[in-house]
Coordinates of C-alpha atoms in Angstrom, one line a residue:
X26 CA -8.6 0.0 -12.7
X27 CA -11.2 0.6 -10.2
X28 CA -11.4 0.5 -6.5
X29 CA -13.9 0.4 -4.0
X30 CA -15.0 3.2 -2.5
X31 CA -17.7 5.0 -0.5
X32 CA -20.5 6.1 -3.8
X33 CA -22.1 3.1 -5.7
X34 CA -21.4 0.3 -7.0
X35 CA -22.9 -3.2 -8.2
X36 CA -20.4 -5.5 -7.6
X37 CA -19.7 -9.5 -9.0
X38 CA -22.5 -10.3 -7.2
X39 CA -24.9 -7.9 -8.2
X40 CA -28.8 -9.8 -8.2
X41 CA -27.4 -12.8 -6.0
X42 CA -29.6 -13.5 -2.6
X43 CA -28.2 -13.7 0.6
X44 CA -31.3 -14.5 3.8
X45 CA -28.5 -14.2 7.0
X46 CA -30.4 -16.0 10.5
X47 CA -28.3 -13.1 12.2
X48 CA -25.7 -14.1 15.3
X49 CA -22.3 -12.6 16.1
X50 CA -18.5 -13.5 14.6
X51 CA -18.0 -15.6 11.9
X52 CA -21.4 -15.5 10.1
X53 CA -22.1 -11.4 10.2
X54 CA -18.8 -11.0 8.5
X55 CA -19.2 -13.5 5.9
X56 CA -22.0 -11.9 5.5
X57 CA -20.8 -8.2 5.1
X58 CA -18.7 -10.1 2.6
X59 CA -21.2 -10.9 0.4
X60 CA -22.6 -8.0 0.5
X61 CA -19.6 -6.1 -0.1
X62 CA -19.6 -8.1 -3.4
X63 CA -22.9 -7.1 -4.8
X64 CA -25.6 -9.4 -2.7
X65 CA -28.4 -8.7 -1.5
X66 CA -28.0 -9.4 2.5
X67 CA -31.5 -9.5 4.2
X68 CA -30.2 -10.2 8.1
X69 CA -33.0 -11.5 9.3
X70 CA -32.9 -9.7 13.5
X71 CA -34.2 -11.6 16.0
X72 CA -37.0 -9.5 19.2
X73 CA -34.1 -8.2 21.0
X74 CA -30.8 -8.8 19.1
X75 CA -28.2 -10.9 19.3
X76 CA -26.3 -9.9 22.6
X77 CA -23.5 -8.2 21.2
X78 CA -22.4 -5.3 23.6
X79 CA -22.3 -2.9 21.0
X80 CA -24.6 -0.2 19.4
X81 CA -25.5 -1.4 16.0
X82 CA -25.2 2.1 14.7
X83 CA -21.6 1.1 14.9
X84 CA -21.3 -2.2 14.0
X85 CA -20.0 -2.3 10.3
X86 CA -20.2 -6.7 10.1
X87 CA -23.8 -5.1 9.5
X88 CA -23.1 -2.8 6.2
X89 CA -24.6 -3.1 3.1
X90 CA -27.2 -5.4 4.7
X91 CA -31.3 -4.5 4.8
X92 CA -32.6 -5.9 8.4
X93 CA -36.4 -7.0 9.1
X94 CA -37.2 -8.9 12.0
X95 CA -38.7 -12.4 12.6
X96 CA -39.5 -14.0 15.9
X97 CA -38.9 -17.4 14.4
X98 CA -40.2 -18.6 17.9
X99 CA -43.4 -17.8 17.1
X100 CA -46.3 -19.8 15.4
X101 CA -46.0 -17.6 12.0
X102 CA -41.7 -17.1 12.4
X103 CA -40.7 -20.3 10.3
X104 CA -43.1 -19.5 7.4
X105 CA -41.6 -16.0 7.2
X106 CA -38.2 -17.0 6.9
X107 CA -39.3 -19.8 4.7
X108 CA -40.7 -17.5 2.4
X109 CA -37.5 -15.3 2.1
X110 CA -35.2 -18.7 1.8
X111 CA -38.6 -19.3 -1.4
X112 CA -36.4 -16.4 -3.0
X113 CA -32.9 -16.5 -2.1
X114 CA -29.8 -17.8 -3.5
X115 CA -28.4 -18.4 -0.7
X116 CA -29.2 -19.1 3.2
X117 CA -26.5 -18.2 5.9
X118 CA -27.2 -19.2 9.9
X119 CA -24.6 -19.7 13.0
X120 CA -26.7 -22.1 15.3
X121 CA -25.6 -25.1 17.1
X122 CA -27.0 -28.8 15.5
X123 CA -30.0 -29.4 14.9
X124 CA -31.5 -25.8 16.4
X125 CA -32.3 -24.6 12.8
X126 CA -34.3 -27.9 12.3
X127 CA -35.9 -27.7 15.9
X128 CA -37.2 -23.6 14.4
X129 CA -37.9 -25.2 11.3
X130 CA -35.6 -23.4 8.8
X131 CA -33.5 -26.4 8.5
X132 CA -32.0 -26.8 5.4
X133 CA -34.3 -30.3 4.5
X134 CA -37.7 -27.8 4.4
X135 CA -36.1 -25.2 2.6
X136 CA -34.6 -26.9 -0.1
X137 CA -37.6 -28.7 -0.2
X138 CA -39.0 -25.6 -0.8
X139 CA -36.2 -24.1 -3.3
X140 CA -34.2 -27.1 -4.3
X141 CA -31.0 -24.4 -6.0
X142 CA -30.7 -22.8 -1.9
X143 CA -27.2 -23.2 -0.7
X144 CA -27.3 -23.7 2.4
X145 CA -24.3 -22.4 4.5
X146 CA -24.1 -23.2 8.4
X147 CA -21.3 -21.8 10.2
X148 CA -19.9 -23.5 13.3
X149 CA -17.2 -23.7 15.8
X150 CA -16.8 -27.8 15.7
X151 CA -18.9 -28.2 13.4
X152 CA -22.0 -30.1 12.1
X153 CA -20.5 -33.7 13.5
X154 CA -18.4 -35.2 15.9
X155 CA -18.0 -35.1 19.7
X156 CA -18.4 -31.7 20.9
X157 CA -20.6 -30.2 18.0
X158 CA -23.3 -30.2 20.4
X159 CA -20.8 -27.7 22.6
X160 CA -19.8 -23.9 23.4
X161 CA -17.3 -21.9 22.4
X162 CA -15.3 -19.6 21.2
X163 CA -12.7 -18.8 19.0
X164 CA -9.8 -19.3 21.0
X165 CA -10.7 -22.9 21.6
X166 CA -11.2 -23.8 18.6
X167 CA -7.7 -22.3 17.2
X168 CA -6.1 -23.7 20.0
X169 CA -7.5 -27.7 19.3
X170 CA -5.8 -26.4 16.1
X171 CA -2.6 -26.2 17.0
X172 CA -2.4 -22.8 16.0
X173 CA -2.1 -21.4 18.7
X174 CA -0.3 -22.8 20.6
X175 CA 3.0 -22.1 17.5
X176 CA 1.7 -17.9 18.3
X177 CA 3.8 -16.3 20.7
X178 CA 7.6 -16.4 22.5
X179 CA 8.7 -19.8 23.8
X180 CA 8.9 -19.2 27.1
X181 CA 5.3 -17.2 27.7
X182 CA 1.4 -18.4 27.0
X183 CA 0.7 -18.7 23.6
X184 CA -0.2 -14.7 22.1
X185 CA -4.2 -15.0 21.6
X186 CA -4.0 -13.3 17.7
X187 CA -7.9 -11.4 18.6
X188 CA -10.5 -13.1 16.5
X189 CA -9.0 -13.1 13.2
X190 CA -7.6 -16.2 13.1
X191 CA -10.2 -18.8 14.4
X192 CA -13.5 -16.4 13.2
X193 CA -12.6 -15.0 10.3
X194 CA -10.0 -16.6 8.4
X195 CA -10.8 -20.1 9.6
X196 CA -14.9 -19.2 9.4
X197 CA -16.3 -16.1 7.4
X198 CA -13.6 -16.7 5.2
X199 CA -13.7 -20.4 4.0
X200 CA -18.2 -19.9 4.8
X201 CA -18.3 -17.5 2.3
X202 CA -15.4 -19.9 -0.6
X203 CA -17.7 -22.8 -0.2
X204 CA -21.3 -20.5 -0.7
X205 CA -19.6 -19.1 -3.9
X206 CA -18.4 -22.8 -5.1
X207 CA -21.8 -23.9 -4.4
X208 CA -23.4 -21.3 -5.9
X209 CA -21.5 -22.3 -9.0
X210 CA -22.6 -25.7 -8.9
X211 CA -26.0 -24.9 -7.6
X212 CA -26.7 -22.1 -11.1
X213 CA -24.9 -25.0 -13.3
X214 CA -26.9 -28.1 -12.2
X215 CA -30.0 -26.9 -10.7
X216 CA -29.2 -28.2 -7.2
X217 CA -28.3 -26.6 -3.7
X218 CA -26.7 -28.3 -0.6
X219 CA -25.5 -27.7 2.5
X220 CA -22.4 -26.5 3.3
X221 CA -20.5 -26.9 7.0
X222 CA -18.7 -24.4 7.2
X223 CA -16.7 -25.1 10.8
X224 CA -14.0 -22.9 12.2
X225 CA -11.7 -25.9 13.4
X226 CA -11.4 -27.5 10.1
X227 CA -10.7 -24.0 8.7
X228 CA -8.3 -23.4 10.7
X229 CA -6.9 -26.5 10.4
X230 CA -6.4 -26.2 6.5
X231 CA -4.9 -22.7 7.2
X232 CA -2.1 -23.8 8.4
X233 CA -1.4 -26.5 5.8
X234 CA 1.8 -25.5 4.7
X235 CA 3.3 -25.9 7.8
X236 CA 2.0 -29.5 8.6
X237 CA 4.4 -30.2 5.2
X238 CA 7.0 -28.4 6.4
X239 CA 6.3 -30.4 10.3
X240 CA 6.2 -33.9 8.3
X241 CA 9.3 -33.0 6.5
X242 CA 10.9 -31.6 9.5
X243 CA 11.7 -27.7 8.7
X244 CA 9.0 -27.3 11.6
X245 CA 9.8 -27.5 14.8
X246 CA 6.6 -28.5 17.0
X247 CA 7.0 -25.7 19.7
X248 CA 6.5 -22.0 19.8
X249 CA 9.6 -19.5 18.4
X250 CA 12.3 -22.0 17.3
X251 CA 10.8 -21.7 13.3
X252 CA 11.5 -19.2 10.5
X253 CA 7.9 -17.8 10.6
X254 CA 7.2 -17.8 14.6
X255 CA 9.6 -15.8 15.4
X256 CA 12.2 -17.5 15.9
X257 CA 14.7 -16.9 13.6
X258 CA 16.1 -13.3 14.7
X259 CA 15.6 -11.5 11.0
X260 CA 11.3 -12.0 10.4
X261 CA 10.3 -10.8 14.0
X262 CA 9.6 -7.6 15.3
X263 CA 12.4 -5.1 17.9
X264 CA 11.7 -2.1 20.1
X265 CA 13.0 1.4 19.2
X266 CA 13.6 3.7 21.7
X267 CA 10.2 5.6 22.1
X268 CA 8.6 2.1 23.2
X269 CA 6.9 1.7 20.0
X270 CA 7.8 -1.4 17.2
X271 CA 9.3 -2.3 13.7
X272 CA 8.9 -5.5 11.9
X273 CA 11.3 -7.7 9.8
X274 CA 10.9 -9.6 7.6
X275 CA 14.0 -10.4 5.9
X276 CA 14.1 -13.8 4.4
X277 CA 15.9 -14.4 1.5
X278 CA 19.6 -13.6 0.9
X279 CA 19.0 -9.7 -1.0
X280 CA 16.7 -8.9 1.5
X281 CA 18.9 -8.9 4.3
X282 CA 22.3 -7.4 2.9
X283 CA 20.0 -4.8 2.5
X284 CA 18.8 -5.1 5.9
X285 CA 21.3 -5.1 7.7
X286 CA 23.5 -2.9 5.5
X287 CA 20.9 -0.2 6.2
X288 CA 21.1 -1.2 10.3
X289 CA 24.9 -0.2 10.0
X290 CA 25.3 -4.0 10.7
X291 CA 27.4 -5.0 7.7
X292 CA 30.6 -6.8 9.1
X293 CA 29.6 -7.1 12.4
X294 CA 26.5 -9.6 12.3
X295 CA 27.1 -13.2 13.0
X296 CA 26.3 -15.4 10.2
X297 CA 22.0 -15.7 8.7
X298 CA 23.4 -19.6 8.3
X299 CA 24.7 -19.7 11.5
X300 CA 22.0 -20.8 13.7
X301 CA 24.2 -21.3 16.9
X302 CA 24.8 -17.9 16.3
X303 CA 20.9 -16.6 15.9
X304 CA 20.3 -15.4 19.5
X305 CA 23.8 -13.3 19.0
X306 CA 22.5 -12.0 15.7
X307 CA 19.3 -11.3 17.6
X308 CA 21.5 -9.4 20.8
X309 CA 22.5 -6.9 18.0
X310 CA 20.0 -6.2 15.8
X311 CA 17.4 -5.4 19.1
X312 CA 20.2 -3.0 20.1
X313 CA 20.7 -0.7 17.5
X314 CA 16.5 -0.9 16.9
X315 CA 16.9 0.8 20.1
X316 CA 19.0 3.9 19.6
X317 CA 16.4 5.2 17.6
X318 CA 12.6 6.2 17.1
X319 CA 10.2 3.8 15.8
X320 CA 9.3 7.1 12.4
X321 CA 13.3 7.8 13.2
X322 CA 14.2 3.6 11.5
X323 CA 10.5 4.2 9.1
X324 CA 12.5 7.1 7.4
X325 CA 15.9 5.0 7.2
X326 CA 13.9 2.2 5.1
X327 CA 11.9 4.0 3.1
X328 CA 12.3 2.7 -0.4
X329 CA 14.0 0.4 0.4
X330 CA 13.7 -3.4 0.0
X331 CA 15.3 -4.3 3.5
X332 CA 11.1 -5.5 4.7
X333 CA 11.3 -4.1 7.7
X334 CA 8.2 -2.0 8.5
X335 CA 6.7 0.3 11.0
X336 CA 4.0 -1.4 13.8
X337 CA 1.0 0.6 13.5
X338 CA -1.8 0.7 15.7
X339 CA -5.4 0.6 14.0
X340 CA -5.6 4.3 14.3
X341 CA -2.3 5.0 12.7
X342 CA -3.1 2.6 9.6
X343 CA -5.1 4.3 8.2
X344 CA -3.2 7.4 7.7
X345 CA -0.5 5.4 6.9
X346 CA 1.0 7.1 2.7
X347 CA 0.3 3.8 1.0
X348 CA -3.0 2.1 2.6
X349 CA -4.3 6.5 2.0
X350 CA -3.2 6.0 -1.4
X351 CA -5.2 3.0 -2.2
X352 CA -7.7 4.3 -0.5
X353 CA -7.8 0.6 1.3
X354 CA -10.0 2.9 4.3
X355 CA -12.7 4.9 3.7
X356 CA -15.1 7.5 5.6
X357 CA -18.8 6.0 5.4
X358 CA -21.4 7.8 8.2
X359 CA -18.6 9.4 9.9
X360 CA -16.9 5.4 11.0
X361 CA -13.3 4.7 9.3
X362 CA -13.8 1.0 8.4
X363 CA -12.2 -1.0 5.9
X364 CA -13.1 -0.8 2.5
X365 CA -14.3 -3.3 0.8
X366 CA -11.9 -6.6 -0.6
X367 CA -10.2 -7.6 -2.9
X368 CA -11.0 -5.3 -5.9
X369 CA -12.9 -5.7 -9.4
X370 CA -11.8 -3.9 -12.9
X371 CA -15.1 -4.9 -13.7
X372 CA -17.4 -5.0 -11.3
X373 CA -16.3 -3.0 -8.3
X374 CA -17.6 -2.7 -4.9
X375 CA -18.0 -0.1 -2.4
X376 CA -19.9 0.8 0.9
X377 CA -23.2 1.3 -0.3
X378 CA -24.9 1.6 3.1
X379 CA -24.5 2.2 6.8
X380 CA -24.6 -1.3 9.4
X381 CA -28.4 -2.4 9.3
X382 CA -30.9 -1.6 12.0
X383 CA -32.6 -4.4 13.0
X384 CA -36.2 -3.9 11.9
X385 CA -35.2 -1.0 9.9
X386 CA -35.6 -2.4 6.2
X387 CA -38.9 -4.3 6.7
X388 CA -41.0 -2.5 3.9
X389 CA -38.5 -2.1 1.5
X390 CA -37.7 -6.3 1.5
X391 CA -41.1 -7.2 1.9
X392 CA -42.1 -4.9 -1.4
X393 CA -38.9 -6.0 -3.1
X394 CA -38.5 -9.3 -2.5
X395 CA -42.7 -10.3 -2.7
X396 CA -43.0 -11.1 0.1
X397 CA -46.0 -8.9 1.9
X398 CA -46.5 -11.0 5.5
X399 CA -43.6 -9.3 6.5
X400 CA -45.5 -6.3 7.0
X401 CA -48.1 -8.0 8.8
X402 CA -48.6 -8.1 12.9
X403 CA -47.6 -11.4 13.9
X404 CA -48.6 -13.8 16.9
X405 CA -46.5 -13.7 19.0
X406 CA -47.5 -16.6 21.4
X407 CA -44.9 -19.1 20.9
X408 CA -46.1 -23.1 20.4
X409 CA -44.8 -26.0 22.5
X410 CA -42.8 -27.4 20.0
X411 CA -41.0 -24.2 19.2
X412 CA -39.9 -23.4 22.6
X413 CA -37.6 -25.9 21.7
X414 CA -35.3 -23.8 20.0
X415 CA -31.5 -21.8 20.6

């Protein structure tokens, strides 16, 4: 089977053209995923950048893309973007509701010129609702959905899961799913549409199974009291002798039995189904883990079905034998980064190019997309109406 790498690879979306209006967070990540899958993504950067505090040379979310700079607040800015969207299959924007319309590149204007366009809108709160116009970030979105309140120990504040749950899982991935579904519809019917991807919607949707368990009485509405939230002594993390951690997920009986055997607790551990003694069981497991280092325990569980694994850092992960064997991480341009995912047998993907530098590809895009206006000087004096932008 073909795998993702760093050489050449068209990917299943080869031939699909995407215009990304530059932003930060989930929008760029969604566009990167489409680019990884082979789409020709042109990022429209704004003069002066987006304000992200990272050298563009290291912004991996802009890999496999090309960049042009267009000042949407200039008199001819909107027309330049529209010339691109005229030739695109997909547009991605992450402005607050109404901003794209005020800038002259809203869905109504775009669809009037290109009826097949899939117009992807990425926001935290969505296009409508009491909070639609409010600023926000990942932590606030997942707080309101109940997701943040599920994570962490019961006697401590909720644990912040970086920006993975909201921005990327509940946001970017749902936007990509919506875009691909709408693209399929557009190709079948000739009609484009707007995809309203809100992080609060996607994050709530991620918890569908847990809401079902809650309704059935199989989930308590509090942290650290359930099977999958650390409340269960055989589904959680434990400190080792060297201050590192092991992760345990021995849920099924046969895996639990193997785990207890390798831990050396057979015959002494309290019954796993006796919830009243879960605290005692947790203490026994914790005490045993404290007797050896993380690497020693990793060796103990090697080759078993005990469902125990070392908790690795970001720098350690690429060197793990399994991830290395699969080339889950690749080096490109001196940056170690995750390889494109998932993998395809007939249309392999690849890291084809490093992070796009703002404006570096203007001439190339102008030629390939047939938009010579991109290389012409722009009138930088804004009109009165354009001063109402983001």
